[in-house]
C-alpha positions as protocol buffer text, in pm:
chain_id: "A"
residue {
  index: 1
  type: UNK
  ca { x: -325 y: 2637 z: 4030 }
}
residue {
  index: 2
  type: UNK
  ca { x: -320 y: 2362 z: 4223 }
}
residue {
  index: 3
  type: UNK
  ca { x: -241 y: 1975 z: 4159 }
}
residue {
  index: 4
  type: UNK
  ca { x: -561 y: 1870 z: 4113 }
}
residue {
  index: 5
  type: UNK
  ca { x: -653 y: 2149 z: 3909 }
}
residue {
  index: 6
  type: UNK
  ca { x: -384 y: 2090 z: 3686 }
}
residue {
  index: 7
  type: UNK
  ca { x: -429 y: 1732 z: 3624 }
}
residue {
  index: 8
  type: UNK
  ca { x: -816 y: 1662 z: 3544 }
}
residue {
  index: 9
  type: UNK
  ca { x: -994 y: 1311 z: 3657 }
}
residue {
  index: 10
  type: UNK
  ca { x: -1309 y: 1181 z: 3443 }
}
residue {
  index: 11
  type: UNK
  ca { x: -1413 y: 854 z: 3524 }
}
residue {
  index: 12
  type: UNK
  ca { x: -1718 y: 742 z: 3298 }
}
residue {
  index: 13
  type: UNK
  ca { x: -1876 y: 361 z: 3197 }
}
residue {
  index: 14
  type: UNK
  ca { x: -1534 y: 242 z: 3364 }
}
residue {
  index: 15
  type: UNK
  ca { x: -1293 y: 477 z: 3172 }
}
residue {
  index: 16
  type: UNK
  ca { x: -1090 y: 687 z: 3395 }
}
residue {
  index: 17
  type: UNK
  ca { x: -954 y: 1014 z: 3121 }
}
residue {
  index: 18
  type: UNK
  ca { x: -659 y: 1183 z: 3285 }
}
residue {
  index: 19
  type: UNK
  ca { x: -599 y: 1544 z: 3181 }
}
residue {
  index: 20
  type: UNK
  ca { x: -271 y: 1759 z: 3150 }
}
residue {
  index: 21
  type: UNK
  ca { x: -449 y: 2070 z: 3219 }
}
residue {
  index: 22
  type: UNK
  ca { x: -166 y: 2369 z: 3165 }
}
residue {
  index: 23
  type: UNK
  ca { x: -267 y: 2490 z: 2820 }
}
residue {
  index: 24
  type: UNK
  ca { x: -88 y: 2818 z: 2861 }
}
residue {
  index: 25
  type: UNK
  ca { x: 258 y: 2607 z: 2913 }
}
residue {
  index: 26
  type: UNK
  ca { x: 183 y: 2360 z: 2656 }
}
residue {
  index: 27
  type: UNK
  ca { x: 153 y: 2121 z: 2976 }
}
residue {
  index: 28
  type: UNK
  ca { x: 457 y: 2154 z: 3071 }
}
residue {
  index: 29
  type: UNK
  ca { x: 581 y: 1938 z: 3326 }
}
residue {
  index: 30
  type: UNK
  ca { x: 598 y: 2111 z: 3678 }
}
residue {
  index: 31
  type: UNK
  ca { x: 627 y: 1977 z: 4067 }
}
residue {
  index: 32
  type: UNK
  ca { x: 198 y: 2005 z: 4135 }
}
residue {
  index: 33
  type: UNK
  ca { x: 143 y: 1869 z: 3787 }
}
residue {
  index: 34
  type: UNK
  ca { x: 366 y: 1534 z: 3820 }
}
residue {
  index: 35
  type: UNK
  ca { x: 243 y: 1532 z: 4180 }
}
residue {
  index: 36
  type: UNK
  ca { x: -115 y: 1489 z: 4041 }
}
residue {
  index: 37
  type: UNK
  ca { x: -3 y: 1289 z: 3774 }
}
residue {
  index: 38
  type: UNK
  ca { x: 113 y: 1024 z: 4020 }
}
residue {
  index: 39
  type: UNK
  ca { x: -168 y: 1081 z: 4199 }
}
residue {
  index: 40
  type: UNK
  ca { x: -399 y: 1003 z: 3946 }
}
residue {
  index: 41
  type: UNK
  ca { x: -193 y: 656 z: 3841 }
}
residue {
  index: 42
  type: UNK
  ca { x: -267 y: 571 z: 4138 }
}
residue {
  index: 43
  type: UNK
  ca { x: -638 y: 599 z: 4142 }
}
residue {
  index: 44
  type: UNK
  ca { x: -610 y: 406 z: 3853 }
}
residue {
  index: 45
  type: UNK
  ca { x: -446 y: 139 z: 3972 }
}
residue {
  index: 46
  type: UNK
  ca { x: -606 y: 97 z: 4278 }
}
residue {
  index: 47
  type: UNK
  ca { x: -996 y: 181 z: 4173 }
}
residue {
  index: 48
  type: UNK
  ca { x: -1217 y: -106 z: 4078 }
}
residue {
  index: 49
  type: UNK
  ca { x: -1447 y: 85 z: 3925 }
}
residue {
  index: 50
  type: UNK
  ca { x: -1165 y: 213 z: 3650 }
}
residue {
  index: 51
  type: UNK
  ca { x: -1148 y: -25 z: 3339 }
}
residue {
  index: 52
  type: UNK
  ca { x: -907 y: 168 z: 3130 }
}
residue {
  index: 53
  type: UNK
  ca { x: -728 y: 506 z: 3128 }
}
residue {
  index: 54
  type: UNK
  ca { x: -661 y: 761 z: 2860 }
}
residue {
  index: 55
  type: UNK
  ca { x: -415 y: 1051 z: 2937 }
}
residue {
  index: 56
  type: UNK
  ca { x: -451 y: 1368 z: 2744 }
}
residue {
  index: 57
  type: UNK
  ca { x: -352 y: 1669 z: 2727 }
}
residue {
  index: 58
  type: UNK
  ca { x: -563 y: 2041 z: 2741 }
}
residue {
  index: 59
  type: UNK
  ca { x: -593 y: 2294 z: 2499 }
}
residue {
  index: 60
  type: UNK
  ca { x: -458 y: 2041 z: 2179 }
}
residue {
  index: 61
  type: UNK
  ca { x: -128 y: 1925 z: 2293 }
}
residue {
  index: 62
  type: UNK
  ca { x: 9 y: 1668 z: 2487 }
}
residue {
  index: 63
  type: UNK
  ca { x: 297 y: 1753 z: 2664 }
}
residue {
  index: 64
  type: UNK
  ca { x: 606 y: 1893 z: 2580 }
}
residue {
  index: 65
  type: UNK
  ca { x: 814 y: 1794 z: 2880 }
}
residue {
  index: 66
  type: UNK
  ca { x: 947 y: 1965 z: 3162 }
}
residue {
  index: 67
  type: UNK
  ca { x: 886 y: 2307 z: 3213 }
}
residue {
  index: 68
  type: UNK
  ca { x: 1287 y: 2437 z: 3113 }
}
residue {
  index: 69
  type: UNK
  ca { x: 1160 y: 2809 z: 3142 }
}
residue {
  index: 70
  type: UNK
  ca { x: 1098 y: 2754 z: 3520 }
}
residue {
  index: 71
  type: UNK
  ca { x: 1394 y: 2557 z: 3525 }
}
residue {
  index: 72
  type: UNK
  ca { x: 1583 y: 2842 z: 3428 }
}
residue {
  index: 73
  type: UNK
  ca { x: 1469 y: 3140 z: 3615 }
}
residue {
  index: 74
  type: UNK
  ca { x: 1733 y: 3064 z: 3862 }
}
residue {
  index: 75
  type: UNK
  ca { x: 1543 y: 2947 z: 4202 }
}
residue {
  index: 76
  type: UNK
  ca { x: 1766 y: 2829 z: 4513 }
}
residue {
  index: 77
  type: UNK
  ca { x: 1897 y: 2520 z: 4357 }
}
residue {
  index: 78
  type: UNK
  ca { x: 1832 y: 2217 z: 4569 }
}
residue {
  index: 79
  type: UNK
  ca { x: 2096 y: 1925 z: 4747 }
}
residue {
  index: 80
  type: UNK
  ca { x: 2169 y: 1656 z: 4458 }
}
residue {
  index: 81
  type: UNK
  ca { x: 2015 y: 1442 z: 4671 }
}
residue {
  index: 82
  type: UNK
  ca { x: 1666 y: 1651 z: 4701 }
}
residue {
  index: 83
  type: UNK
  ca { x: 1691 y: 1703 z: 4305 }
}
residue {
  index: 84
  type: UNK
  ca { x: 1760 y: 1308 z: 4276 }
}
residue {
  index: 85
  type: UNK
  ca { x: 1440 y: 1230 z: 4484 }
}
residue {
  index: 86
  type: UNK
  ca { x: 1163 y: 1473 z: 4338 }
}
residue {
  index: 87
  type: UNK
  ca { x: 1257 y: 1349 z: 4024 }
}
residue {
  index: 88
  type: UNK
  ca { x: 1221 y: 1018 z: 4097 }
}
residue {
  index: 89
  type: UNK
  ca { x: 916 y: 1037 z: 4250 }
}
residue {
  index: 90
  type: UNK
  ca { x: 775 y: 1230 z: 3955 }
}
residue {
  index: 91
  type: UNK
  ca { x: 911 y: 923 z: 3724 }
}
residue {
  index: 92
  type: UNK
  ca { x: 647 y: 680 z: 3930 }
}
residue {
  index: 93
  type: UNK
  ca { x: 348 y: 789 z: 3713 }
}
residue {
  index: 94
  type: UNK
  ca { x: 563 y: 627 z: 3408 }
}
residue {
  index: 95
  type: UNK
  ca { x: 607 y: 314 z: 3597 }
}
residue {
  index: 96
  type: UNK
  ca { x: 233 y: 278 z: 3745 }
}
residue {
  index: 97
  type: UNK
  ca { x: 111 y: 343 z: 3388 }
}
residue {
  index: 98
  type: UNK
  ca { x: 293 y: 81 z: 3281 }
}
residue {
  index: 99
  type: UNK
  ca { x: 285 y: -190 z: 3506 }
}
residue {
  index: 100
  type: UNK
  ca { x: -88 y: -169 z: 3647 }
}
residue {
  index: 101
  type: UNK
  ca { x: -332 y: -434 z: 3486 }
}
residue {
  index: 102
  type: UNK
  ca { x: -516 y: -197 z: 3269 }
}
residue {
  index: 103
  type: UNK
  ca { x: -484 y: -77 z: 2929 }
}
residue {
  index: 104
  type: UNK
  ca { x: -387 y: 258 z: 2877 }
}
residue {
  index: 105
  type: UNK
  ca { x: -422 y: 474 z: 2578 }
}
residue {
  index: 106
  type: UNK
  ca { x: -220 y: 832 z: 2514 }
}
residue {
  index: 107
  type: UNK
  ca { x: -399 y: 1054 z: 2304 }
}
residue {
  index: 108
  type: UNK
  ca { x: -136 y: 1255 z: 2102 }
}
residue {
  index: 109
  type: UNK
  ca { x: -208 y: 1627 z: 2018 }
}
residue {
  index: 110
  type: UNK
  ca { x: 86 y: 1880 z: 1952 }
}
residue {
  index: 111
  type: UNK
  ca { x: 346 y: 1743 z: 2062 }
}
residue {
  index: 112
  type: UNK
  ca { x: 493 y: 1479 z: 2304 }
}
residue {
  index: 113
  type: UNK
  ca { x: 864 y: 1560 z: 2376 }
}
residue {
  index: 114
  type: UNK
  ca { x: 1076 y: 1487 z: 2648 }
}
residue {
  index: 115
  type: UNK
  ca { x: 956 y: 1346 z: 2944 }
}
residue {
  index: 116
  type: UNK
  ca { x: 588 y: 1378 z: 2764 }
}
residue {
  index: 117
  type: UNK
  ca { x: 714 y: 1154 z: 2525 }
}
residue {
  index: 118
  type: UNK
  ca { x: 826 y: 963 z: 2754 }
}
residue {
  index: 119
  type: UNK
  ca { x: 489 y: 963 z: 2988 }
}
residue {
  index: 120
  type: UNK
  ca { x: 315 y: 840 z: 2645 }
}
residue {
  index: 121
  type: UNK
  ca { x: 552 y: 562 z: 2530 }
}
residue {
  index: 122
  type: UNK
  ca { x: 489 y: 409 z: 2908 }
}
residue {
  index: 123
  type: UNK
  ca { x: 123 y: 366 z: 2749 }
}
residue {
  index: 124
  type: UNK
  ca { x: 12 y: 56 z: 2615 }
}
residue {
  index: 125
  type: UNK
  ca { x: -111 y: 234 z: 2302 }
}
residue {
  index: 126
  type: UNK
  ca { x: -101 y: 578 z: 2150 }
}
residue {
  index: 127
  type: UNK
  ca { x: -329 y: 756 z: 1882 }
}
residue {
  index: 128
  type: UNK
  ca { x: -196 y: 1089 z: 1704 }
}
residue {
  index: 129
  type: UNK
  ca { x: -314 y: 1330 z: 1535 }
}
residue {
  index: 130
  type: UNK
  ca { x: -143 y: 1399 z: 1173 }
}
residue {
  index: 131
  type: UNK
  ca { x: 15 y: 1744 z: 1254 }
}
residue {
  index: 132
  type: UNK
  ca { x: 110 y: 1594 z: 1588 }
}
residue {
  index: 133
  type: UNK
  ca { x: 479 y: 1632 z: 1632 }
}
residue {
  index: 134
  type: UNK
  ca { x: 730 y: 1384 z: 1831 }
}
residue {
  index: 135
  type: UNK
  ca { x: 1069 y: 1411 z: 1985 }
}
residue {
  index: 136
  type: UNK
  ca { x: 1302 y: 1266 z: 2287 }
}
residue {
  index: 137
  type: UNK
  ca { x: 1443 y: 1682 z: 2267 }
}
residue {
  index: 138
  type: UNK
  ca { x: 1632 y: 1605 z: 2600 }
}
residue {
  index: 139
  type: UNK
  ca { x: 1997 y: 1636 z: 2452 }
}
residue {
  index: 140
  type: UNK
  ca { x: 1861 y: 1969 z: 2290 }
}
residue {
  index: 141
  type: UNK
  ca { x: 1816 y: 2079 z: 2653 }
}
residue {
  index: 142
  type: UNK
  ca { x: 2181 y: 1916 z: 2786 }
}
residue {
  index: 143
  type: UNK
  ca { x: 1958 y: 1635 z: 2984 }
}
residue {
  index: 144
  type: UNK
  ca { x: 2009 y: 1283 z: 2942 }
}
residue {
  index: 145
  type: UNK
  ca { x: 1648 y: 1162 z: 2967 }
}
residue {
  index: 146
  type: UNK
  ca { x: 1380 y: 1100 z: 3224 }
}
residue {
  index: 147
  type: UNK
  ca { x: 1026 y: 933 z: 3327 }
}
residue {
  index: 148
  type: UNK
  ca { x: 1177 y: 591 z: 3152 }
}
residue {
  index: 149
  type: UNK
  ca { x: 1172 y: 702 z: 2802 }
}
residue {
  index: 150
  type: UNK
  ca { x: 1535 y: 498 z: 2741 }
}
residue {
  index: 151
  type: UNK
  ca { x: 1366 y: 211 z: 2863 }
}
residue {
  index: 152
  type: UNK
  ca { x: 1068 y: 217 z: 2695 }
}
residue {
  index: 153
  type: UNK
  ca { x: 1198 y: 316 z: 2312 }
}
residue {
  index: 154
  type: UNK
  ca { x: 1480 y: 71 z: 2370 }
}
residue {
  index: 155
  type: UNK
  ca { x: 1200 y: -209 z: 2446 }
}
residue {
  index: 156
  type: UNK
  ca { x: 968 y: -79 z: 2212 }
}
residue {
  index: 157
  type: UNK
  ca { x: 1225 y: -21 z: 1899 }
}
residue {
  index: 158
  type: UNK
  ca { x: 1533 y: -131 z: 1986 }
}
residue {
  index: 159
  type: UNK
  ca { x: 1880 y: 1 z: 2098 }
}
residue {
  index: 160
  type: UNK
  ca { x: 1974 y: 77 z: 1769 }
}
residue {
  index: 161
  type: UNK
  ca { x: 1727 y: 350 z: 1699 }
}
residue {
  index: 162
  type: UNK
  ca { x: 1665 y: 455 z: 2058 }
}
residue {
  index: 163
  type: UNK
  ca { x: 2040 y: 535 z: 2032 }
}
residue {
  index: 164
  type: UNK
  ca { x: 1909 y: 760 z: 1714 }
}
residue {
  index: 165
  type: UNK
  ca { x: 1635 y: 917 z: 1888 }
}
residue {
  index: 166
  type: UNK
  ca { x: 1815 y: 1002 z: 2216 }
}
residue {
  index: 167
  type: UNK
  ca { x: 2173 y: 1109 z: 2041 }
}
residue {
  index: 168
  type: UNK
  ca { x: 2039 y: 1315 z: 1745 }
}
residue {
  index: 169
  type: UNK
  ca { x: 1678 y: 1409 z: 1873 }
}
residue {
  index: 170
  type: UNK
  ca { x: 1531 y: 1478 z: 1500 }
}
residue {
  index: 171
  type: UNK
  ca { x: 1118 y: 1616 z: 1519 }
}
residue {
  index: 172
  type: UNK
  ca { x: 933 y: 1313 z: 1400 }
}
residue {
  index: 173
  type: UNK
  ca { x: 598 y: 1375 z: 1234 }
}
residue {
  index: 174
  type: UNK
  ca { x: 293 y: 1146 z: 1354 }
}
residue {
  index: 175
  type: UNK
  ca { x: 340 y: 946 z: 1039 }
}
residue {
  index: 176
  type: UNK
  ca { x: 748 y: 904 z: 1065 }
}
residue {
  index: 177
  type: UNK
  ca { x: 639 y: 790 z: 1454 }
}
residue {
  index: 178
  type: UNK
  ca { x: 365 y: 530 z: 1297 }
}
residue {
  index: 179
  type: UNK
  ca { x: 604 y: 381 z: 1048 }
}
residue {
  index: 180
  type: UNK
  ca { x: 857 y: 366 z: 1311 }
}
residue {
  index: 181
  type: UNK
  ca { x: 611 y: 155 z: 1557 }
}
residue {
  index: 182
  type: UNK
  ca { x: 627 y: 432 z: 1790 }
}
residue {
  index: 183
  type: UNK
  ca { x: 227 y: 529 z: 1737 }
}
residue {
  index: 184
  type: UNK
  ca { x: -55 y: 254 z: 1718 }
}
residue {
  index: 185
  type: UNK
  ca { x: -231 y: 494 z: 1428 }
}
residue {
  index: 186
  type: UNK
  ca { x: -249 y: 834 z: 1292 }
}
residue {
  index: 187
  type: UNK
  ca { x: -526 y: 1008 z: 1238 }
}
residue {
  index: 188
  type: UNK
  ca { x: -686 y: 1422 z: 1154 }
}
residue {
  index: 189
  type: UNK
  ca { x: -630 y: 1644 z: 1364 }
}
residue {
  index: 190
  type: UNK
  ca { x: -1041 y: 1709 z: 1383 }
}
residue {
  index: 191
  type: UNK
  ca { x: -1121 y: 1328 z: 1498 }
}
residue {
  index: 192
  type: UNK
  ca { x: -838 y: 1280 z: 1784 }
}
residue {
  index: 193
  type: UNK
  ca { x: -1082 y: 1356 z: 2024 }
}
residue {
  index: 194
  type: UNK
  ca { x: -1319 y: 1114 z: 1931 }
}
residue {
  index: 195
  type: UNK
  ca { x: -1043 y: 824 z: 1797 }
}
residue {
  index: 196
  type: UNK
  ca { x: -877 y: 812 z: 2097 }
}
residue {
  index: 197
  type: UNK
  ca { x: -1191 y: 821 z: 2333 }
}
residue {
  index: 198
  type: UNK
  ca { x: -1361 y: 534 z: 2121 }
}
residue {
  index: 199
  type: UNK
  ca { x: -1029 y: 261 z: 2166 }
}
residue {
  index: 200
  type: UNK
  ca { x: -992 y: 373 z: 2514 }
}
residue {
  index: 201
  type: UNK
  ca { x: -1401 y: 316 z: 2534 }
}
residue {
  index: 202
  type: UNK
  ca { x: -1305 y: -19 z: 2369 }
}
residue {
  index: 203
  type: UNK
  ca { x: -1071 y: -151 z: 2650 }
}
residue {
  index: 204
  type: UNK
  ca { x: -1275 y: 12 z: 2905 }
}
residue {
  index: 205
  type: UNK
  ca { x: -1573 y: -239 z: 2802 }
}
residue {
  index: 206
  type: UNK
  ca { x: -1364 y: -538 z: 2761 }
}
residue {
  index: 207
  type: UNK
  ca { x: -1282 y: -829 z: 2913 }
}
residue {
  index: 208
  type: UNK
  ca { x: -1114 y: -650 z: 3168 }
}
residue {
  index: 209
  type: UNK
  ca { x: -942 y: -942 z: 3366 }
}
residue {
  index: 210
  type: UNK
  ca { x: -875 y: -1126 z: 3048 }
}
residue {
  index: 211
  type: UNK
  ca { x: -706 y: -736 z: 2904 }
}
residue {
  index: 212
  type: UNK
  ca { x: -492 y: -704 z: 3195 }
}
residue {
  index: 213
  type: UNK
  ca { x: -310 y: -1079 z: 3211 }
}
residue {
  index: 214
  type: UNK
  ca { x: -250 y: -1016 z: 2864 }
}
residue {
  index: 215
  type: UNK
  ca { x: -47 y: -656 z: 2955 }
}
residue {
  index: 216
  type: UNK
  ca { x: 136 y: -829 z: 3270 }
}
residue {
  index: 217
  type: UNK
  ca { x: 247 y: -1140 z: 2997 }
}
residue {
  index: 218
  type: UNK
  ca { x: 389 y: -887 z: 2774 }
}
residue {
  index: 219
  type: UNK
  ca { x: 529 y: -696 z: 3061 }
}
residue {
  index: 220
  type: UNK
  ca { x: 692 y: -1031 z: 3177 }
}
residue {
  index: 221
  type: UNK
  ca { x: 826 y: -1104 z: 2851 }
}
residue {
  index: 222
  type: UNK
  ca { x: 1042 y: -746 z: 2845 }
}
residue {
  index: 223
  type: UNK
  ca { x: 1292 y: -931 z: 3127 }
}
residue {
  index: 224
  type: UNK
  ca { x: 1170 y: -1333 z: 3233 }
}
residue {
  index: 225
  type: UNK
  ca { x: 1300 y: -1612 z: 3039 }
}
residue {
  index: 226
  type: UNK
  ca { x: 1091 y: -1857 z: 2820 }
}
residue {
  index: 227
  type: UNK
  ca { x: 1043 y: -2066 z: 3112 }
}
residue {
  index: 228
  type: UNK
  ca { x: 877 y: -1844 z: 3355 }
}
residue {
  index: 229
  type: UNK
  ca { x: 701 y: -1641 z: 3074 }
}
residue {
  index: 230
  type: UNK
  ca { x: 538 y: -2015 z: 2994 }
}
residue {
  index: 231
  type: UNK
  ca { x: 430 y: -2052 z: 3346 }
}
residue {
  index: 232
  type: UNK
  ca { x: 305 y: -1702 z: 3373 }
}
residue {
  index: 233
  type: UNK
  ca { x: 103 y: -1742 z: 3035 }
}
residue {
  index: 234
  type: UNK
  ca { x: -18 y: -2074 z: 3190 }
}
residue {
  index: 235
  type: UNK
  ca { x: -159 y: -1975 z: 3484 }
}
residue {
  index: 236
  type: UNK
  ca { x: -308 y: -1627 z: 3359 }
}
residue {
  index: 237
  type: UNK
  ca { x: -499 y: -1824 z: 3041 }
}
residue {
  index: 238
  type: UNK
  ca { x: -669 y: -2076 z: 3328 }
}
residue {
  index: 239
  type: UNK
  ca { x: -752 y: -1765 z: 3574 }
}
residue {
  index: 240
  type: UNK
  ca { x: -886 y: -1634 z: 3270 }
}
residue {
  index: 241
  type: UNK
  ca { x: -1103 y: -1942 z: 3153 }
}
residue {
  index: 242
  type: UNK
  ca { x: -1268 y: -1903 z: 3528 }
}
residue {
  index: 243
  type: UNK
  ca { x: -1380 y: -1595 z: 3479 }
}
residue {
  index: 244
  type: UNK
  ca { x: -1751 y: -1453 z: 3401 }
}
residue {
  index: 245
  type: UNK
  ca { x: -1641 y: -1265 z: 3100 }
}
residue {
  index: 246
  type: UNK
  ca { x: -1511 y: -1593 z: 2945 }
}
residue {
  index: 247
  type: UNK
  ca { x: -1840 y: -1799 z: 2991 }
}
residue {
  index: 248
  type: UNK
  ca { x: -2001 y: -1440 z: 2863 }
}
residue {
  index: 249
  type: UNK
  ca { x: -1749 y: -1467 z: 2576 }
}
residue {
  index: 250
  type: UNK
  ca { x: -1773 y: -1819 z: 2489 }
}
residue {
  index: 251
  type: UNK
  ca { x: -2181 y: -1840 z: 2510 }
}
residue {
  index: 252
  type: UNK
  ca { x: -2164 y: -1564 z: 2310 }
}
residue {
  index: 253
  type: UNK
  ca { x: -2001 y: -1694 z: 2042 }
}
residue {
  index: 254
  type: UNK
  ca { x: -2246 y: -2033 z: 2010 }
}
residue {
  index: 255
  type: UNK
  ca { x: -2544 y: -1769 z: 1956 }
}
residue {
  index: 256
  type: UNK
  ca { x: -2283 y: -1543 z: 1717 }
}
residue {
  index: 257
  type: UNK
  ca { x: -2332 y: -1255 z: 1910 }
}
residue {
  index: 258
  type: UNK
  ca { x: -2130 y: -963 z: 2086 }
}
residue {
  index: 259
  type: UNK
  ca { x: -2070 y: -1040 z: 2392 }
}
residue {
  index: 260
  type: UNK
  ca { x: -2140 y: -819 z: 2697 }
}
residue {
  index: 261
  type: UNK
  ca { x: -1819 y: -795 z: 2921 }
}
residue {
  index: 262
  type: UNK
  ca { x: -1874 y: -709 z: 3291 }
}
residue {
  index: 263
  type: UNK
  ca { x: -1535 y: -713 z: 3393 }
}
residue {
  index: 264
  type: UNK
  ca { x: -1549 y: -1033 z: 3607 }
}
């Protein structure tokens, strides 16, 4: 199979849905699989037509990490340095994801463990489903932790309990992830599908300018100080007020009406 059969591309009314597609291996993580990964990011980023994302996974789960069984049927281990460098290459998906200026949503089936965990907390939001089940696992495997999942649960919760969650590694149901503030919301297992299509939908048909100053302020905010976050916030609100979707936006509102977002 290769990369881009194992990592699906759907782009429809300016949502982009990215698909894990290695059911058999609960989507494991594997080198054509992060290679499309990345390579799909990318598109993202980079495509004008794409609104929003939503990353997925096939056959109901999201991703349980690397793929430790091929890890350990003993190939030719590579240099350090080789090792070092696929790796981090893989890790870009997590970082494009993260930074680009468009919202992305994880839809969380299964499980997420590991460096799929990791993949979903780069997300700007992420819906479960109520059997879904959530870990860091890496210690469980004698890894330290990949794809920026540190980074992101220390931002997102704190050192405190990223500490927790790396060190111990406990199996978190969806709701013990929602109460934690690791999940935007929970719901059945029968409407994931359609919960997580409809608020990627949401963002998709937005004010997409408007949505993605608002992720590169809050991205600021995780490492500039008060001053330059102020001039950031300053300068992204006035782009803003030029823009189509703002006069759409505001006219809308004098005739109390939804307004019809274009994405300029």
């Amino acid at each position: 199979m290769s990369a881009n059969e194992m990592v699906l591309q759907k782009l429809e009314q300016g949502l982009l849905t990215i698909t894990m597609n290695r059911p058999d291996r609960r989507n494991a993580l594997n080198p054509d699989m992060t290679r499309g990964l990345v390579e799909a990011a990318r598109r993202a980023q980079e495509d004008h037509e794409v609104r929003a994302v939503l990353i997925k996974g096939a056959g109901g789960t999201f991703c349980v990490g690397g793929d430790v069984k091929s890890m350990a049927e003993g190939r030719a281990p590579l240099p350090f340095e080789a090792k070092m460098a696929n790796l981090r290459r893989g890790m870009e998906v997590s970082r494009i994801l993260h930074q680009m200026p468009k919202p992305v949503v994880a839809q969380l089936d299964g499980a997420a463990a590991g460096a799929g965990l990791s993949i979903a907390l780069s997300c700007d939001l992420r819906v479960a489903s109520a059997s879904c089940k959530i870990t860091t696992a890496f210690a469980k495997v004698g890894f330290s932790g990949d794809y920026g999942g540190t980074y992101f649960l220390t931002q997102l919760l704190g050192s405190a309990k990223a500490r927790e969650l790396y060190l111990l590694s406990p199996v978190l149901s969806a709701t013990e992830a929602y109460n934690l503030g690791m999940v935007t919301k929970v719901v059945p297992d029968a409407d994931i599908d359609a919960e997580a299509r409809d608020l990627a939908m949401s963002l998709a048909t937005g004010p997409s300018i408007a949505l993605g100053f608002i992720k590169r302020n809050i991205n600021n905010a995780e490492s500039m100080s008060l001053e330059a976050c102020f001039d950031g916030e300053a300068i992204h609100h006035t782009r803003a007020g030029d823009t189509a979707d703002h006069k759409e936006a505001a006219k809308a509102f004098v005739e109390k009406r939804k307004p019809a977002f274009q994405g300029q």
